[in-house]
Structures are given as structure tokens and as C-alpha cells.
Amino acid sequence: MTMSDKPRALILGSGTSTGVPLIGCRCPVCTSADPKDSRLRSGVHVRWRGFSLQLDVSADFRQQALRFEIERIDALLITHAHADHLLGLDELRRFNTIQQCRIPAYGRNFTLKGVSNMFGYIFSPCPLQSELYRPQMDFIEIGDEAVQIGPFTVSSLIVPHGPTNSTAFKITCEGRSFIYAPDCSKVEEDFVNFMMEAECVMLDGLRDRPHKSHLTITDSIEALSRSRVKRGILTHIGHDLLHADIIKRLPPDIEPAYDGMEFEW
Ligand SMILES: [Zn+2]
Ligand SMILES: [Zn+2]
Ligand SMILES: [Zn+2]
């Protein structure tokens, strides 16, 4: 058997900012026995040719790293500085120890500003605080130009996210692209072009009812089809719909994400 040389992605979390089940909720989704209805907060881990690239570090990141045996992170991409995508940042201390090195983290200017607001202790000079008590990170601002991160070519696009912005990342390997955009409220023309004919896109598909900061499932289906994306995966899913019910109504080239789902592109 020949080993595939394609990059492999593992979905660590497919849930919206509260996670599913919600604390104290007894709705049919929150009490579902189907493990695919248990949705931790957003994150994806990508591996290719020995390089491990982490997309977002959610509040559930420690639990996700243990569950999925993630033992290495060579670089981190951060979509935006909302708590559900970032509060796991402190857990990277453990990876500093394992790997005996600092870890580069990439984001747009507005994201890195948000990180420094939320994680002041990482940046503040504090001679009394041992370096062991904060993650050792090198934050690298990215713009419109693509950057090379290990074996990956990474480009990014700022997308609207309600009253603020988020980032869509495009990770390209040998001409094939995977796009990660878990938080987005409107797909404008530049985003349609950014996704055009990508192999795989993970896109915000919160629920059916409109939300000021997220796409509905119908919005997502329409955007993926306009961009002629080969494989669409809806993510950042709330507690409105059962996994089994979402699958039934999607076209064959689009599916809902679930925690632990793996794919290659
Ligand atoms: Zn989010
Ligand atoms: Zn619920
Ligand atoms: Zn967000």
C-alpha cells in the first residue's frame, strides 16, 4: 500500500462559541446521543511532510490535544481574537517544553492587536515571572501577500464578521487549496474569488435563523456553489440542528463538520 502524500486535516472542534451541548440546555441537540452532535469550539490541525500547523486554539484546546493526541505544533494561524478561537493559547506552553523552542503565530494586524489585549502577560516584561508561566511565541503579522510556513503556502483574506472582522486562510500544497473560514457574516465578491474552485472549504454554517455575525446554512451553500468549491464542510455549528438532519438537506459535495472528522486535500 502506498502512503498518500496529501496534507491531512483533523477537525478538533465544529461548534459555535458556546460549544454544544450548551451549559444547562435540554434541547434535542444538546441531549442527543449521537457523538457528532457534541461540538467543541473551533479548531483544525493540519499535518504534511512532518510539519504540524494549528488553525486557532480554542477554549477547548487542551481537551482536544489530549483526545486527538496532538503532540507537536510547528506554527499557529489565528483567524481572529474572539475567545472561542484563542483562549487555548496558554496551552502552547506545553509544546514549548516538548519541542524546546518558541512557536511562530501568524495573524492579520487586527487579530494580533486583539491577542495582545487579551494576553497582556505574554508580552509584558516581568522579571519576577519565570518564562515557564507564559507561552513563548513569535507573533508575525501577515498582509495580502502569501507567506511560506513550513511546506505550506498560506494566503489570507479579511472577511466581515458582524461588527468586526475575521480571516479566511487559504493553505495551498502543490496547487491544491484548503480554505478555513469558520466565522464570517457575508460572502462578498472578493471572498467568492478567493474560494474559486478550491479543493476544500470549511465555512461558517451556524444555523438557519439569521445571525448578525454568522452565515446561515443556506448562505454557505450558495457561496460554496458560486465559488465552484469541490468539497464544502460547514462548521461553527450551533445547537439548532442535529448532524443527521443537516446531512439530509445538503448537496452531495457539502457536509457538516464533526469533531474528529479527518480529510485530505
Ligand atoms: Zn467563533
Ligand atoms: Zn441546546
Ligand atoms: Zn468570532
mmCIF file of N, CA, C and O in Angstrom, residues 193-244:
data_model
loop_
_atom_site.group_PDB
_atom_site.id
_atom_site.type_symbol
_atom_site.label_atom_id
_atom_site.label_comp_id
_atom_site.label_asym_id
_atom_site.label_seq_id
_atom_site.Cartn_x
_atom_site.Cartn_y
_atom_site.Cartn_z
ATOM 1 N N ASN A 193 -14.141 34.972 -5.067
ATOM 2 C CA ASN A 193 -12.956 34.754 -5.910
ATOM 3 C C ASN A 193 -11.845 34.022 -5.160
ATOM 4 O O ASN A 193 -11.155 33.175 -5.725
ATOM 5 N N PHE A 194 -11.693 34.359 -3.870
ATOM 6 C CA PHE A 194 -10.662 33.719 -3.032
ATOM 7 C C PHE A 194 -10.900 32.201 -2.932
ATOM 8 O O PHE A 194 -9.971 31.418 -2.891
ATOM 9 N N MET A 195 -12.176 31.823 -2.898
ATOM 10 C CA MET A 195 -12.519 30.394 -2.762
ATOM 11 C C MET A 195 -12.600 29.669 -4.093
ATOM 12 O O MET A 195 -12.758 28.441 -4.117
ATOM 13 N N MET A 196 -12.520 30.405 -5.203
ATOM 14 C CA MET A 196 -12.852 29.843 -6.508
ATOM 15 C C MET A 196 -12.149 28.512 -6.793
ATOM 16 O O MET A 196 -10.926 28.419 -6.771
ATOM 17 N N GLU A 197 -12.960 27.483 -7.007
ATOM 18 C CA GLU A 197 -12.517 26.137 -7.405
ATOM 19 C C GLU A 197 -11.525 25.510 -6.436
ATOM 20 O O GLU A 197 -10.717 24.657 -6.817
ATOM 21 N N ALA A 198 -11.585 25.927 -5.161
ATOM 22 C CA ALA A 198 -10.718 25.291 -4.152
ATOM 23 C C ALA A 198 -11.109 23.820 -3.988
ATOM 24 O O ALA A 198 -12.264 23.444 -4.194
ATOM 25 N N GLU A 199 -10.119 23.019 -3.586
ATOM 26 C CA GLU A 199 -10.396 21.597 -3.330
ATOM 27 C C GLU A 199 -11.367 21.427 -2.176
ATOM 28 O O GLU A 199 -12.245 20.572 -2.197
ATOM 29 N N CYS A 200 -11.149 22.238 -1.123
ATOM 30 C CA CYS A 200 -11.945 22.054 0.083
ATOM 31 C C CYS A 200 -12.070 23.378 0.830
ATOM 32 O O CYS A 200 -11.090 24.112 0.957
ATOM 33 N N VAL A 201 -13.279 23.698 1.292
ATOM 34 C CA VAL A 201 -13.502 24.922 2.078
ATOM 35 C C VAL A 201 -14.308 24.566 3.313
ATOM 36 O O VAL A 201 -15.360 23.916 3.217
ATOM 37 N N MET A 202 -13.796 24.968 4.470
ATOM 38 C CA MET A 202 -14.585 24.883 5.715
ATOM 39 C C MET A 202 -15.152 26.262 5.976
ATOM 40 O O MET A 202 -14.402 27.224 6.163
ATOM 41 N N LEU A 203 -16.488 26.346 5.994
ATOM 42 C CA LEU A 203 -17.135 27.649 6.052
ATOM 43 C C LEU A 203 -18.189 27.681 7.162
ATOM 44 O O LEU A 203 -18.854 26.678 7.432
ATOM 45 N N ASP A 204 -18.331 28.864 7.745
ATOM 46 C CA ASP A 204 -19.343 29.139 8.770
ATOM 47 C C ASP A 204 -20.730 28.664 8.308
ATOM 48 O O ASP A 204 -21.209 29.070 7.248
ATOM 49 N N GLY A 205 -21.364 27.809 9.094
ATOM 50 C CA GLY A 205 -22.736 27.362 8.791
ATOM 51 C C GLY A 205 -23.493 27.205 10.099
ATOM 52 O O GLY A 205 -23.902 26.128 10.494
ATOM 53 N N LEU A 206 -23.659 28.339 10.798
ATOM 54 C CA LEU A 206 -24.125 28.340 12.188
ATOM 55 C C LEU A 206 -25.472 27.644 12.375
ATOM 56 O O LEU A 206 -25.623 26.778 13.242
ATOM 57 N N ARG A 207 -26.468 28.068 11.547
ATOM 58 C CA ARG A 207 -27.852 27.611 11.764
ATOM 59 C C ARG A 207 -28.722 28.172 10.637
ATOM 60 O O ARG A 207 -28.208 28.807 9.707
ATOM 61 N N ASP A 208 -30.039 28.007 10.742
ATOM 62 C CA ASP A 208 -30.953 28.548 9.724
ATOM 63 C C ASP A 208 -31.382 29.981 10.017
ATOM 64 O O ASP A 208 -31.521 30.790 9.107
ATOM 65 N N ARG A 209 -31.644 30.282 11.301
ATOM 66 C CA ARG A 209 -32.084 31.649 11.635
ATOM 67 C C ARG A 209 -30.939 32.624 11.391
ATOM 68 O O ARG A 209 -29.805 32.331 11.763
ATOM 69 N N PRO A 210 -31.213 33.806 10.805
ATOM 70 C CA PRO A 210 -30.132 34.767 10.571
ATOM 71 C C PRO A 210 -29.447 35.196 11.878
ATOM 72 O O PRO A 210 -30.077 35.208 12.937
ATOM 73 N N HIS A 211 -28.173 35.485 11.772
ATOM 74 C CA HIS A 211 -27.375 35.929 12.924
ATOM 75 C C HIS A 211 -26.489 37.065 12.426
ATOM 76 O O HIS A 211 -25.958 36.977 11.322
ATOM 77 N N LYS A 212 -26.289 38.110 13.218
ATOM 78 C CA LYS A 212 -25.569 39.270 12.693
ATOM 79 C C LYS A 212 -24.088 38.990 12.422
ATOM 80 O O LYS A 212 -23.465 39.675 11.630
ATOM 81 N N SER A 213 -23.550 37.965 13.043
ATOM 82 C CA SER A 213 -22.108 37.706 12.892
ATOM 83 C C SER A 213 -21.774 36.428 12.122
ATOM 84 O O SER A 213 -20.588 36.106 11.961
ATOM 85 N N HIS A 214 -22.794 35.690 11.698
ATOM 86 C CA HIS A 214 -22.522 34.388 11.057
ATOM 87 C C HIS A 214 -23.400 34.158 9.840
ATOM 88 O O HIS A 214 -24.470 34.760 9.704
ATOM 89 N N LEU A 215 -22.941 33.225 8.984
ATOM 90 C CA LEU A 215 -23.725 32.823 7.817
ATOM 91 C C LEU A 215 -24.767 31.786 8.221
ATOM 92 O O LEU A 215 -24.532 30.983 9.124
ATOM 93 N N THR A 216 -25.885 31.790 7.518
ATOM 94 C CA THR A 216 -26.826 30.677 7.690
ATOM 95 C C THR A 216 -26.351 29.519 6.808
ATOM 96 O O THR A 216 -25.476 29.692 5.938
ATOM 97 N N ILE A 217 -26.951 28.369 7.017
ATOM 98 C CA ILE A 217 -26.594 27.202 6.199
ATOM 99 C C ILE A 217 -26.898 27.487 4.726
ATOM 100 O O ILE A 217 -26.094 27.169 3.840
ATOM 101 N N THR A 218 -28.018 28.129 4.456
ATOM 102 C CA THR A 218 -28.374 28.467 3.066
ATOM 103 C C THR A 218 -27.357 29.447 2.456
ATOM 104 O O THR A 218 -26.954 29.285 1.299
ATOM 105 N N ASP A 219 -26.929 30.458 3.230
ATOM 106 C CA ASP A 219 -25.886 31.395 2.748
ATOM 107 C C ASP A 219 -24.623 30.627 2.350
ATOM 108 O O ASP A 219 -24.008 30.908 1.313
ATOM 109 N N SER A 220 -24.232 29.687 3.197
ATOM 110 C CA SER A 220 -22.999 28.932 2.960
ATOM 111 C C SER A 220 -23.104 28.068 1.712
ATOM 112 O O SER A 220 -22.169 28.022 0.906
ATOM 113 N N ILE A 221 -24.224 27.379 1.582
ATOM 114 C CA ILE A 221 -24.407 26.516 0.404
ATOM 115 C C ILE A 221 -24.308 27.365 -0.866
ATOM 116 O O ILE A 221 -23.626 26.997 -1.829
ATOM 117 N N GLU A 222 -24.941 28.528 -0.829
ATOM 118 C CA GLU A 222 -24.949 29.389 -2.010
ATOM 119 C C GLU A 222 -23.532 29.873 -2.345
ATOM 120 O O GLU A 222 -23.104 29.844 -3.495
ATOM 121 N N ALA A 223 -22.784 30.285 -1.312
ATOM 122 C CA ALA A 223 -21.418 30.788 -1.538
ATOM 123 C C ALA A 223 -20.500 29.685 -2.070
ATOM 124 O O ALA A 223 -19.705 29.926 -2.990
ATOM 125 N N LEU A 224 -20.611 28.491 -1.512
ATOM 126 C CA LEU A 224 -19.748 27.383 -1.953
ATOM 127 C C LEU A 224 -20.055 27.021 -3.396
ATOM 128 O O LEU A 224 -19.151 26.704 -4.184
ATOM 129 N N SER A 225 -21.326 27.096 -3.754
ATOM 130 C CA SER A 225 -21.681 26.734 -5.115
ATOM 131 C C SER A 225 -21.256 27.835 -6.104
ATOM 132 O O SER A 225 -20.737 27.535 -7.184
ATOM 133 N N ARG A 226 -21.395 29.105 -5.713
ATOM 134 C CA ARG A 226 -20.920 30.188 -6.592
ATOM 135 C C ARG A 226 -19.418 30.077 -6.848
ATOM 136 O O ARG A 226 -18.926 30.436 -7.910
ATOM 137 N N SER A 227 -18.690 29.630 -5.831
ATOM 138 C CA SER A 227 -17.231 29.518 -5.968
ATOM 139 C C SER A 227 -16.805 28.186 -6.579
ATOM 140 O O SER A 227 -15.604 27.920 -6.683
ATOM 141 N N ARG A 228 -17.765 27.350 -6.928
ATOM 142 C CA ARG A 228 -17.487 26.026 -7.518
ATOM 143 C C ARG A 228 -16.455 25.229 -6.691
ATOM 144 O O ARG A 228 -15.521 24.609 -7.225
ATOM 145 N N VAL A 229 -16.640 25.297 -5.379
ATOM 146 C CA VAL A 229 -15.755 24.565 -4.460
ATOM 147 C C VAL A 229 -16.025 23.063 -4.609
ATOM 148 O O VAL A 229 -17.173 22.638 -4.703
ATOM 149 N N LYS A 230 -14.940 22.274 -4.633
ATOM 150 C CA LYS A 230 -15.126 20.836 -4.885
ATOM 151 C C LYS A 230 -15.694 20.110 -3.673
ATOM 152 O O LYS A 230 -16.492 19.192 -3.811
ATOM 153 N N ARG A 231 -15.259 20.528 -2.465
ATOM 154 C CA ARG A 231 -15.792 19.890 -1.261
ATOM 155 C C ARG A 231 -16.025 20.973 -0.208
ATOM 156 O O ARG A 231 -15.079 21.661 0.196
ATOM 157 N N GLY A 232 -17.250 21.116 0.236
ATOM 158 C CA GLY A 232 -17.578 22.103 1.263
ATOM 159 C C GLY A 232 -17.863 21.420 2.591
ATOM 160 O O GLY A 232 -18.492 20.352 2.620
ATOM 161 N N ILE A 233 -17.387 22.015 3.670
ATOM 162 C CA ILE A 233 -17.635 21.481 5.015
ATOM 163 C C ILE A 233 -18.158 22.634 5.872
ATOM 164 O O ILE A 233 -17.463 23.640 6.059
ATOM 165 N N LEU A 234 -19.385 22.502 6.361
ATOM 166 C CA LEU A 234 -19.954 23.549 7.213
ATOM 167 C C LEU A 234 -19.483 23.348 8.648
ATOM 168 O O LEU A 234 -19.458 22.228 9.156
ATOM 169 N N THR A 235 -19.118 24.455 9.306
ATOM 170 C CA THR A 235 -18.607 24.354 10.676
ATOM 171 C C THR A 235 -19.145 25.490 11.542
ATOM 172 O O THR A 235 -19.998 26.248 11.114
ATOM 173 N N HIS A 236 -18.647 25.577 12.799
ATOM 174 C CA HIS A 236 -19.119 26.588 13.761
ATOM 175 C C HIS A 236 -20.634 26.440 13.960
ATOM 176 O O HIS A 236 -21.391 27.405 13.965
ATOM 177 N N ILE A 237 -21.055 25.194 14.142
ATOM 178 C CA ILE A 237 -22.479 24.839 14.158
ATOM 179 C C ILE A 237 -23.052 25.006 15.568
ATOM 180 O O ILE A 237 -22.413 24.636 16.555
ATOM 181 N N GLY A 238 -24.249 25.535 15.641
ATOM 182 C CA GLY A 238 -24.917 25.751 16.917
ATOM 183 C C GLY A 238 -25.723 24.547 17.368
ATOM 184 O O GLY A 238 -25.489 23.417 16.914
ATOM 185 N N HIS A 239 -26.677 24.774 18.261
ATOM 186 C CA HIS A 239 -27.469 23.660 18.796
ATOM 187 C C HIS A 239 -28.872 23.605 18.190
ATOM 188 O O HIS A 239 -29.774 23.005 18.759
ATOM 189 N N ASP A 240 -29.040 24.218 17.010
ATOM 190 C CA ASP A 240 -30.371 24.240 16.393
ATOM 191 C C ASP A 240 -30.666 22.968 15.597
ATOM 192 O O ASP A 240 -31.828 22.625 15.413
ATOM 193 N N LEU A 241 -29.619 22.317 15.106
ATOM 194 C CA LEU A 241 -29.841 21.212 14.170
ATOM 195 C C LEU A 241 -28.995 19.993 14.517
ATOM 196 O O LEU A 241 -27.818 20.120 14.876
ATOM 197 N N LEU A 242 -29.623 18.817 14.348
ATOM 198 C CA LEU A 242 -28.908 17.551 14.509
ATOM 199 C C LEU A 242 -28.028 17.321 13.280
ATOM 200 O O LEU A 242 -28.439 17.611 12.150
ATOM 201 N N HIS A 243 -26.837 16.747 13.529
ATOM 202 C CA HIS A 243 -25.934 16.397 12.425
ATOM 203 C C HIS A 243 -26.689 15.590 11.356
ATOM 204 O O HIS A 243 -26.597 15.879 10.160
ATOM 205 N N ALA A 244 -27.440 14.599 11.802
ATOM 206 C CA ALA A 244 -28.139 13.701 10.863
ATOM 207 C C ALA A 244 -29.161 14.466 10.014
ATOM 208 O O ALA A 244 -29.388 14.116 8.849
#
